[in-house]
Amino acid sequence: MINDIKKINEQIDYKNEHESHFEISIQSNLKQIKYLQKKINSLYKKIQEIEELALKKEKEMQTLMSGISHDIRTPLTSMQGYLKLIEETSDEEEKKKYLDTIEYRLETLKTILEDLFLHSKINDSDYQIKKEEFEIYPFICKVLASFYYDFDSKNIEPVILFSNEHLLLNANQEMTMRMLQNLVNNALKHGKNYFEINEENGIISFINNIDNNKQFDLESIFDRFYKGDQARHQNSTGLGLSIVKKIVEIHNWSIKATLDNDILIITINTNI
């Protein structure tokens, strides 16, 4: 047994010195030694998993910071350009047009920063939410009303079909509002012609047509930084649907996305 333990120690020393991932392995007929090998290898496997997870998180954070930095610089640079144009023109109509654009860029920047703050907050393991019972239908109407001009500019008239307009949810109101805002905003960014929200027995679906030439990866649609159309939506963190999914999970609901030809359906089951 002593020789077996000595061999195990030698292999452990080698693993630690060379940061190798080979398994501890010696030939022994002793049950205790076999058990010890198994436990040591199991421990090293767990350490490796933790290291890989930490590396992944570090890379994700680097990606997040790089993406956020770019997303913040873009509207700021744009605003600087329009401020310069305002200084150079004496046409009041032109000035108003430039100011409207600057206001839009400021709203874009505000959304980016809010996404980043909320993403950090809801991914904190110590974060606690306050739930209360309320009707979801008025919430949805309020959110849609706030996007009136966005829908109008795309000639879309939202459709709301609820089997129960007095449906009660036990949820955090602020998070629910943000979840709905992100879902509607996603439909406006990627959709065309049609948008519908329907509810049946506590299952709420968000339905919109998408451009035929858009490539959607349903496996990644709720991942952080996924943007669907990188070229056309650079002023987006790609956190929108990731935040939606996290809010759904915090409430112990479920969410899924399906694609039928050019119709994207995001469904939230609030009954779970």
mmCIF file of C-alpha atoms in Angstrom:
data_model
loop_
_atom_site.group_PDB
_atom_site.id
_atom_site.type_symbol
_atom_site.label_atom_id
_atom_site.label_comp_id
_atom_site.label_asym_id
_atom_site.label_seq_id
_atom_site.Cartn_x
_atom_site.Cartn_y
_atom_site.Cartn_z
ATOM 1 C CA MET A 1 0.000 0.000 0.000
ATOM 2 C CA ILE A 2 2.823 2.419 0.858
ATOM 3 C CA ASN A 3 4.334 1.961 -2.605
ATOM 4 C CA ASP A 4 0.956 2.567 -4.189
ATOM 5 C CA ILE A 5 0.489 5.795 -2.229
ATOM 6 C CA LYS A 6 4.007 6.871 -3.151
ATOM 7 C CA LYS A 7 3.179 6.376 -6.837
ATOM 8 C CA ILE A 8 -0.022 8.352 -6.439
ATOM 9 C CA ASN A 9 1.886 11.203 -4.779
ATOM 10 C CA GLU A 10 4.432 11.202 -7.613
ATOM 11 C CA GLN A 11 1.652 11.485 -10.183
ATOM 12 C CA ILE A 12 -0.017 14.282 -8.199
ATOM 13 C CA ASP A 13 3.285 16.167 -8.071
ATOM 14 C CA TYR A 14 3.695 15.753 -11.823
ATOM 15 C CA LYS A 15 0.110 16.915 -12.503
ATOM 16 C CA ASN A 16 0.547 20.010 -10.351
ATOM 17 C CA GLU A 17 3.958 20.877 -11.772
ATOM 18 C CA HIS A 18 2.950 20.500 -15.420
ATOM 19 C CA GLU A 19 -0.733 21.473 -15.024
ATOM 20 C CA SER A 20 -1.612 18.250 -16.782
ATOM 21 C CA HIS A 21 -5.136 16.843 -17.090
ATOM 22 C CA PHE A 22 -4.250 13.152 -17.184
ATOM 23 C CA GLU A 23 -5.980 10.912 -14.650
ATOM 24 C CA ILE A 24 -4.151 9.394 -11.714
ATOM 25 C CA SER A 25 -3.701 5.757 -12.617
ATOM 26 C CA ILE A 26 -1.717 2.976 -10.961
ATOM 27 C CA GLN A 27 -2.180 -0.778 -10.984
ATOM 28 C CA SER A 28 -3.368 -1.983 -7.605
ATOM 29 C CA ASN A 29 -5.589 -4.733 -6.279
ATOM 30 C CA LEU A 30 -6.372 -2.884 -3.074
ATOM 31 C CA LYS A 31 -9.892 -1.520 -2.832
ATOM 32 C CA GLN A 32 -8.716 1.390 -0.694
ATOM 33 C CA ILE A 33 -6.204 2.473 -3.332
ATOM 34 C CA LYS A 34 -8.748 2.161 -6.149
ATOM 35 C CA TYR A 35 -11.198 4.218 -4.114
ATOM 36 C CA LEU A 36 -8.521 6.823 -3.376
ATOM 37 C CA GLN A 37 -7.644 7.089 -7.085
ATOM 38 C CA LYS A 38 -11.299 7.544 -7.967
ATOM 39 C CA LYS A 39 -11.819 10.300 -5.378
ATOM 40 C CA ILE A 40 -8.631 12.141 -6.368
ATOM 41 C CA ASN A 41 -9.531 12.007 -10.058
ATOM 42 C CA SER A 42 -13.043 13.174 -9.261
ATOM 43 C CA LEU A 43 -11.622 16.089 -7.291
ATOM 44 C CA TYR A 44 -9.264 17.065 -10.120
ATOM 45 C CA LYS A 45 -12.134 16.871 -12.601
ATOM 46 C CA LYS A 46 -14.185 19.249 -10.466
ATOM 47 C CA ILE A 47 -11.227 21.643 -10.179
ATOM 48 C CA GLN A 48 -10.847 21.558 -13.969
ATOM 49 C CA GLU A 49 -14.565 22.302 -14.426
ATOM 50 C CA ILE A 50 -14.314 25.271 -12.042
ATOM 51 C CA GLU A 51 -11.245 26.595 -13.864
ATOM 52 C CA GLU A 52 -12.962 26.251 -17.246
ATOM 53 C CA LEU A 53 -16.086 27.983 -15.922
ATOM 54 C CA ALA A 54 -13.999 30.827 -14.476
ATOM 55 C CA LEU A 55 -12.179 31.203 -17.810
ATOM 56 C CA LYS A 56 -15.482 31.231 -19.673
ATOM 57 C CA LYS A 57 -16.892 33.878 -17.317
ATOM 58 C CA GLU A 58 -13.748 35.956 -17.745
ATOM 59 C CA LYS A 59 -14.033 35.786 -21.534
ATOM 60 C CA GLU A 60 -17.739 36.637 -21.357
ATOM 61 C CA MET A 61 -16.979 39.653 -19.183
ATOM 62 C CA GLN A 62 -14.264 40.786 -21.607
ATOM 63 C CA THR A 63 -16.738 40.399 -24.469
ATOM 64 C CA LEU A 64 -19.389 42.275 -22.504
ATOM 65 C CA MET A 65 -17.067 45.159 -21.648
ATOM 66 C CA SER A 66 -15.756 45.349 -25.214
ATOM 67 C CA GLY A 67 -19.278 45.274 -26.635
ATOM 68 C CA ILE A 68 -20.634 47.813 -24.151
ATOM 69 C CA SER A 69 -17.696 50.132 -24.778
ATOM 70 C CA HIS A 70 -18.381 50.016 -28.524
ATOM 71 C CA ASP A 71 -22.136 50.386 -28.084
ATOM 72 C CA ILE A 72 -21.644 53.460 -25.885
ATOM 73 C CA ARG A 73 -19.074 55.088 -28.146
ATOM 74 C CA THR A 74 -21.259 54.699 -31.242
ATOM 75 C CA PRO A 75 -24.190 56.950 -30.172
ATOM 76 C CA LEU A 76 -21.789 59.376 -28.437
ATOM 77 C CA THR A 77 -19.734 59.780 -31.618
ATOM 78 C CA SER A 78 -22.939 60.210 -33.595
ATOM 79 C CA MET A 79 -24.178 62.910 -31.202
ATOM 80 C CA GLN A 80 -20.901 64.801 -31.478
ATOM 81 C CA GLY A 81 -21.323 64.892 -35.234
ATOM 82 C CA TYR A 82 -24.864 66.244 -35.013
ATOM 83 C CA LEU A 83 -23.850 68.849 -32.418
ATOM 84 C CA LYS A 84 -21.253 70.095 -34.858
ATOM 85 C CA LEU A 85 -23.883 70.261 -37.618
ATOM 86 C CA ILE A 86 -26.154 72.294 -35.329
ATOM 87 C CA GLU A 87 -23.321 74.760 -34.759
ATOM 88 C CA GLU A 88 -22.741 75.119 -38.490
ATOM 89 C CA THR A 89 -26.338 75.558 -39.685
ATOM 90 C CA SER A 90 -28.678 78.536 -39.329
ATOM 91 C CA ASP A 91 -31.711 76.605 -40.606
ATOM 92 C CA GLU A 92 -34.103 76.095 -37.689
ATOM 93 C CA GLU A 93 -35.760 73.075 -39.320
ATOM 94 C CA GLU A 94 -32.383 71.423 -39.761
ATOM 95 C CA LYS A 95 -31.498 72.182 -36.143
ATOM 96 C CA LYS A 96 -34.736 70.559 -34.955
ATOM 97 C CA LYS A 97 -34.048 67.483 -37.075
ATOM 98 C CA TYR A 98 -30.547 67.165 -35.627
ATOM 99 C CA LEU A 99 -31.839 67.665 -32.065
ATOM 100 C CA ASP A 100 -34.454 64.937 -32.588
ATOM 101 C CA THR A 101 -31.701 62.594 -33.752
ATOM 102 C CA ILE A 102 -29.568 63.460 -30.727
ATOM 103 C CA GLU A 103 -32.544 62.737 -28.458
ATOM 104 C CA TYR A 104 -32.953 59.351 -30.137
ATOM 105 C CA ARG A 105 -29.238 58.584 -29.618
ATOM 106 C CA LEU A 106 -29.570 59.544 -25.948
ATOM 107 C CA GLU A 107 -32.475 57.129 -25.556
ATOM 108 C CA THR A 108 -30.367 54.436 -27.221
ATOM 109 C CA LEU A 109 -27.550 55.110 -24.784
ATOM 110 C CA LYS A 110 -29.979 55.060 -21.852
ATOM 111 C CA THR A 111 -31.307 51.654 -22.953
ATOM 112 C CA ILE A 112 -27.795 50.237 -23.260
ATOM 113 C CA LEU A 113 -26.844 51.391 -19.762
ATOM 114 C CA GLU A 114 -30.133 50.152 -18.276
ATOM 115 C CA ASP A 115 -29.583 46.753 -19.905
ATOM 116 C CA LEU A 116 -26.096 46.542 -18.454
ATOM 117 C CA PHE A 117 -27.261 47.560 -14.961
ATOM 118 C CA LEU A 118 -30.206 45.157 -14.950
ATOM 119 C CA HIS A 119 -28.074 42.326 -16.358
ATOM 120 C CA SER A 120 -25.571 42.784 -13.512
ATOM 121 C CA LYS A 121 -28.312 43.045 -10.903
ATOM 122 C CA ILE A 122 -30.343 39.971 -11.829
ATOM 123 C CA ASN A 123 -27.240 37.801 -12.216
ATOM 124 C CA ASP A 124 -26.169 38.569 -8.644
ATOM 125 C CA SER A 125 -26.752 35.388 -6.615
ATOM 126 C CA ASP A 126 -27.766 37.510 -3.596
ATOM 127 C CA TYR A 127 -30.386 39.464 -5.511
ATOM 128 C CA GLN A 128 -33.878 39.142 -4.023
ATOM 129 C CA ILE A 129 -37.113 40.205 -5.715
ATOM 130 C CA LYS A 130 -40.365 41.423 -4.233
ATOM 131 C CA LYS A 131 -43.450 39.770 -5.735
ATOM 132 C CA GLU A 132 -47.044 40.910 -5.660
ATOM 133 C CA GLU A 133 -50.247 39.882 -7.376
ATOM 134 C CA PHE A 134 -51.443 42.050 -10.278
ATOM 135 C CA GLU A 135 -53.237 41.855 -13.619
ATOM 136 C CA ILE A 136 -50.862 41.427 -16.554
ATOM 137 C CA TYR A 137 -53.211 42.657 -19.311
ATOM 138 C CA PRO A 138 -53.049 46.378 -18.320
ATOM 139 C CA PHE A 139 -49.261 46.062 -18.131
ATOM 140 C CA ILE A 140 -49.118 44.842 -21.700
ATOM 141 C CA CYS A 141 -51.417 47.642 -22.885
ATOM 142 C CA LYS A 142 -49.211 50.210 -21.119
ATOM 143 C CA VAL A 143 -46.052 48.840 -22.746
ATOM 144 C CA LEU A 144 -47.603 48.784 -26.213
ATOM 145 C CA ALA A 145 -48.810 52.370 -25.767
ATOM 146 C CA SER A 146 -45.253 53.480 -24.951
ATOM 147 C CA PHE A 147 -44.122 52.052 -28.316
ATOM 148 C CA TYR A 148 -46.932 53.722 -30.279
ATOM 149 C CA TYR A 149 -44.674 55.836 -32.511
ATOM 150 C CA ASP A 150 -42.327 52.910 -33.148
ATOM 151 C CA PHE A 151 -45.190 50.726 -34.346
ATOM 152 C CA ASP A 152 -46.682 53.603 -36.331
ATOM 153 C CA SER A 153 -43.401 54.245 -38.143
ATOM 154 C CA LYS A 154 -43.368 50.597 -39.276
ATOM 155 C CA ASN A 155 -47.096 50.569 -40.106
ATOM 156 C CA ILE A 156 -47.763 47.819 -37.584
ATOM 157 C CA GLU A 157 -50.951 47.675 -35.529
ATOM 158 C CA PRO A 158 -50.369 45.339 -32.556
ATOM 159 C CA VAL A 159 -52.979 42.676 -31.879
ATOM 160 C CA ILE A 160 -53.818 41.590 -28.320
ATOM 161 C CA LEU A 161 -55.839 38.415 -27.803
ATOM 162 C CA PHE A 162 -56.410 37.364 -24.191
ATOM 163 C CA SER A 163 -58.676 34.565 -23.039
ATOM 164 C CA ASN A 164 -58.677 36.212 -19.603
ATOM 165 C CA GLU A 165 -58.074 39.967 -19.423
ATOM 166 C CA HIS A 166 -58.080 39.706 -15.614
ATOM 167 C CA LEU A 167 -55.281 37.131 -15.528
ATOM 168 C CA LEU A 168 -53.325 37.541 -12.285
ATOM 169 C CA LEU A 169 -49.588 37.037 -11.972
ATOM 170 C CA ASN A 170 -47.593 36.809 -8.770
ATOM 171 C CA ALA A 171 -44.478 38.622 -9.917
ATOM 172 C CA ASN A 172 -42.197 41.601 -9.563
ATOM 173 C CA GLN A 173 -43.877 44.487 -11.397
ATOM 174 C CA GLU A 174 -40.680 46.311 -12.384
ATOM 175 C CA MET A 175 -39.113 43.163 -13.821
ATOM 176 C CA THR A 176 -42.321 42.189 -15.601
ATOM 177 C CA MET A 177 -42.500 45.615 -17.216
ATOM 178 C CA ARG A 178 -38.885 45.343 -18.388
ATOM 179 C CA MET A 179 -39.461 41.816 -19.698
ATOM 180 C CA LEU A 180 -42.400 43.038 -21.787
ATOM 181 C CA GLN A 181 -40.463 46.079 -23.032
ATOM 182 C CA ASN A 182 -37.578 43.896 -24.192
ATOM 183 C CA LEU A 183 -39.903 41.464 -25.964
ATOM 184 C CA VAL A 184 -41.723 44.267 -27.784
ATOM 185 C CA ASN A 185 -38.439 45.990 -28.624
ATOM 186 C CA ASN A 186 -37.107 42.713 -30.039
ATOM 187 C CA ALA A 187 -40.182 42.361 -32.239
ATOM 188 C CA LEU A 188 -39.746 45.914 -33.523
ATOM 189 C CA LYS A 189 -36.073 45.388 -34.306
ATOM 190 C CA HIS A 190 -36.441 42.085 -36.102
ATOM 191 C CA GLY A 191 -40.083 42.009 -37.164
ATOM 192 C CA LYS A 192 -42.188 43.393 -39.970
ATOM 193 C CA ASN A 193 -45.864 43.857 -40.883
ATOM 194 C CA TYR A 194 -47.407 42.021 -37.938
ATOM 195 C CA PHE A 195 -47.137 41.711 -34.157
ATOM 196 C CA GLU A 196 -49.445 39.820 -31.829
ATOM 197 C CA ILE A 197 -49.570 39.044 -28.128
ATOM 198 C CA ASN A 198 -51.983 36.315 -27.150
ATOM 199 C CA GLU A 199 -52.771 34.459 -23.951
ATOM 200 C CA GLU A 200 -54.409 31.108 -23.395
ATOM 201 C CA ASN A 201 -54.616 29.520 -19.945
ATOM 202 C CA GLY A 202 -51.716 31.526 -18.569
ATOM 203 C CA ILE A 203 -49.460 30.885 -21.573
ATOM 204 C CA ILE A 204 -48.473 34.182 -23.210
ATOM 205 C CA SER A 205 -47.110 34.218 -26.766
ATOM 206 C CA PHE A 206 -45.370 37.034 -28.623
ATOM 207 C CA ILE A 207 -45.730 36.542 -32.373
ATOM 208 C CA ASN A 208 -44.173 38.531 -35.199
ATOM 209 C CA ASN A 209 -43.176 38.157 -38.828
ATOM 210 C CA ILE A 210 -39.471 38.430 -39.576
ATOM 211 C CA ASP A 211 -37.543 39.249 -42.730
ATOM 212 C CA ASN A 212 -37.090 36.170 -44.888
ATOM 213 C CA ASN A 213 -33.394 36.873 -45.295
ATOM 214 C CA LYS A 214 -32.691 36.982 -41.558
ATOM 215 C CA GLN A 215 -30.809 34.124 -39.985
ATOM 216 C CA PHE A 216 -32.069 33.176 -36.523
ATOM 217 C CA ASP A 217 -30.340 30.626 -34.357
ATOM 218 C CA LEU A 218 -33.075 29.440 -31.983
ATOM 219 C CA GLU A 219 -30.478 27.665 -29.849
ATOM 220 C CA SER A 220 -28.728 30.980 -29.195
ATOM 221 C CA ILE A 221 -31.567 33.485 -29.270
ATOM 222 C CA PHE A 222 -31.643 33.823 -25.456
ATOM 223 C CA ASP A 223 -27.856 33.885 -25.085
ATOM 224 C CA ARG A 224 -26.047 37.016 -23.973
ATOM 225 C CA PHE A 225 -24.670 39.143 -26.808
ATOM 226 C CA TYR A 226 -26.800 37.400 -29.464
ATOM 227 C CA LYS A 227 -28.032 40.082 -31.882
ATOM 228 C CA GLY A 228 -29.451 38.126 -34.804
ATOM 229 C CA ASP A 229 -28.536 40.814 -37.320
ATOM 230 C CA GLN A 230 -25.145 42.246 -36.355
ATOM 231 C CA ALA A 231 -24.904 44.707 -39.216
ATOM 232 C CA ARG A 232 -28.210 46.486 -38.690
ATOM 233 C CA HIS A 233 -28.415 46.497 -34.885
ATOM 234 C CA GLN A 234 -25.039 47.604 -33.634
ATOM 235 C CA ASN A 235 -26.690 49.974 -31.134
ATOM 236 C CA SER A 236 -27.795 46.986 -29.105
ATOM 237 C CA THR A 237 -26.010 45.082 -26.368
ATOM 238 C CA GLY A 238 -27.554 41.763 -27.334
ATOM 239 C CA LEU A 239 -28.705 41.462 -23.714
ATOM 240 C CA GLY A 240 -32.429 42.031 -24.328
ATOM 241 C CA LEU A 241 -33.705 38.460 -24.654
ATOM 242 C CA SER A 242 -31.050 37.178 -22.256
ATOM 243 C CA ILE A 243 -32.535 39.498 -19.639
ATOM 244 C CA VAL A 244 -36.031 38.276 -20.547
ATOM 245 C CA LYS A 245 -34.986 34.660 -20.012
ATOM 246 C CA LYS A 246 -33.344 35.468 -16.672
ATOM 247 C CA ILE A 247 -36.466 37.295 -15.464
ATOM 248 C CA VAL A 248 -38.585 34.310 -16.531
ATOM 249 C CA GLU A 249 -36.298 31.929 -14.634
ATOM 250 C CA ILE A 250 -36.326 34.102 -11.501
ATOM 251 C CA HIS A 251 -40.127 33.781 -11.479
ATOM 252 C CA ASN A 252 -39.941 30.006 -12.038
ATOM 253 C CA TRP A 253 -41.730 30.308 -15.362
ATOM 254 C CA SER A 254 -40.535 28.800 -18.644
ATOM 255 C CA ILE A 255 -39.747 30.314 -22.035
ATOM 256 C CA LYS A 256 -39.173 28.932 -25.515
ATOM 257 C CA ALA A 257 -38.816 30.216 -29.060
ATOM 258 C CA THR A 258 -40.082 28.567 -32.230
ATOM 259 C CA LEU A 259 -39.754 29.564 -35.869
ATOM 260 C CA ASP A 260 -42.326 28.608 -38.496
ATOM 261 C CA ASN A 261 -41.210 29.883 -41.899
ATOM 262 C CA ASP A 262 -41.027 33.643 -41.302
ATOM 263 C CA ILE A 263 -43.046 33.676 -38.052
ATOM 264 C CA LEU A 264 -41.154 33.900 -34.761
ATOM 265 C CA ILE A 265 -43.062 32.859 -31.636
ATOM 266 C CA ILE A 266 -41.710 33.438 -28.131
ATOM 267 C CA THR A 267 -43.859 31.714 -25.531
ATOM 268 C CA ILE A 268 -43.839 32.204 -21.761
ATOM 269 C CA ASN A 269 -45.634 29.705 -19.550
ATOM 270 C CA THR A 270 -46.557 31.427 -16.276
ATOM 271 C CA ASN A 271 -48.266 28.350 -14.812
ATOM 272 C CA ILE A 272 -45.113 26.499 -13.732
#
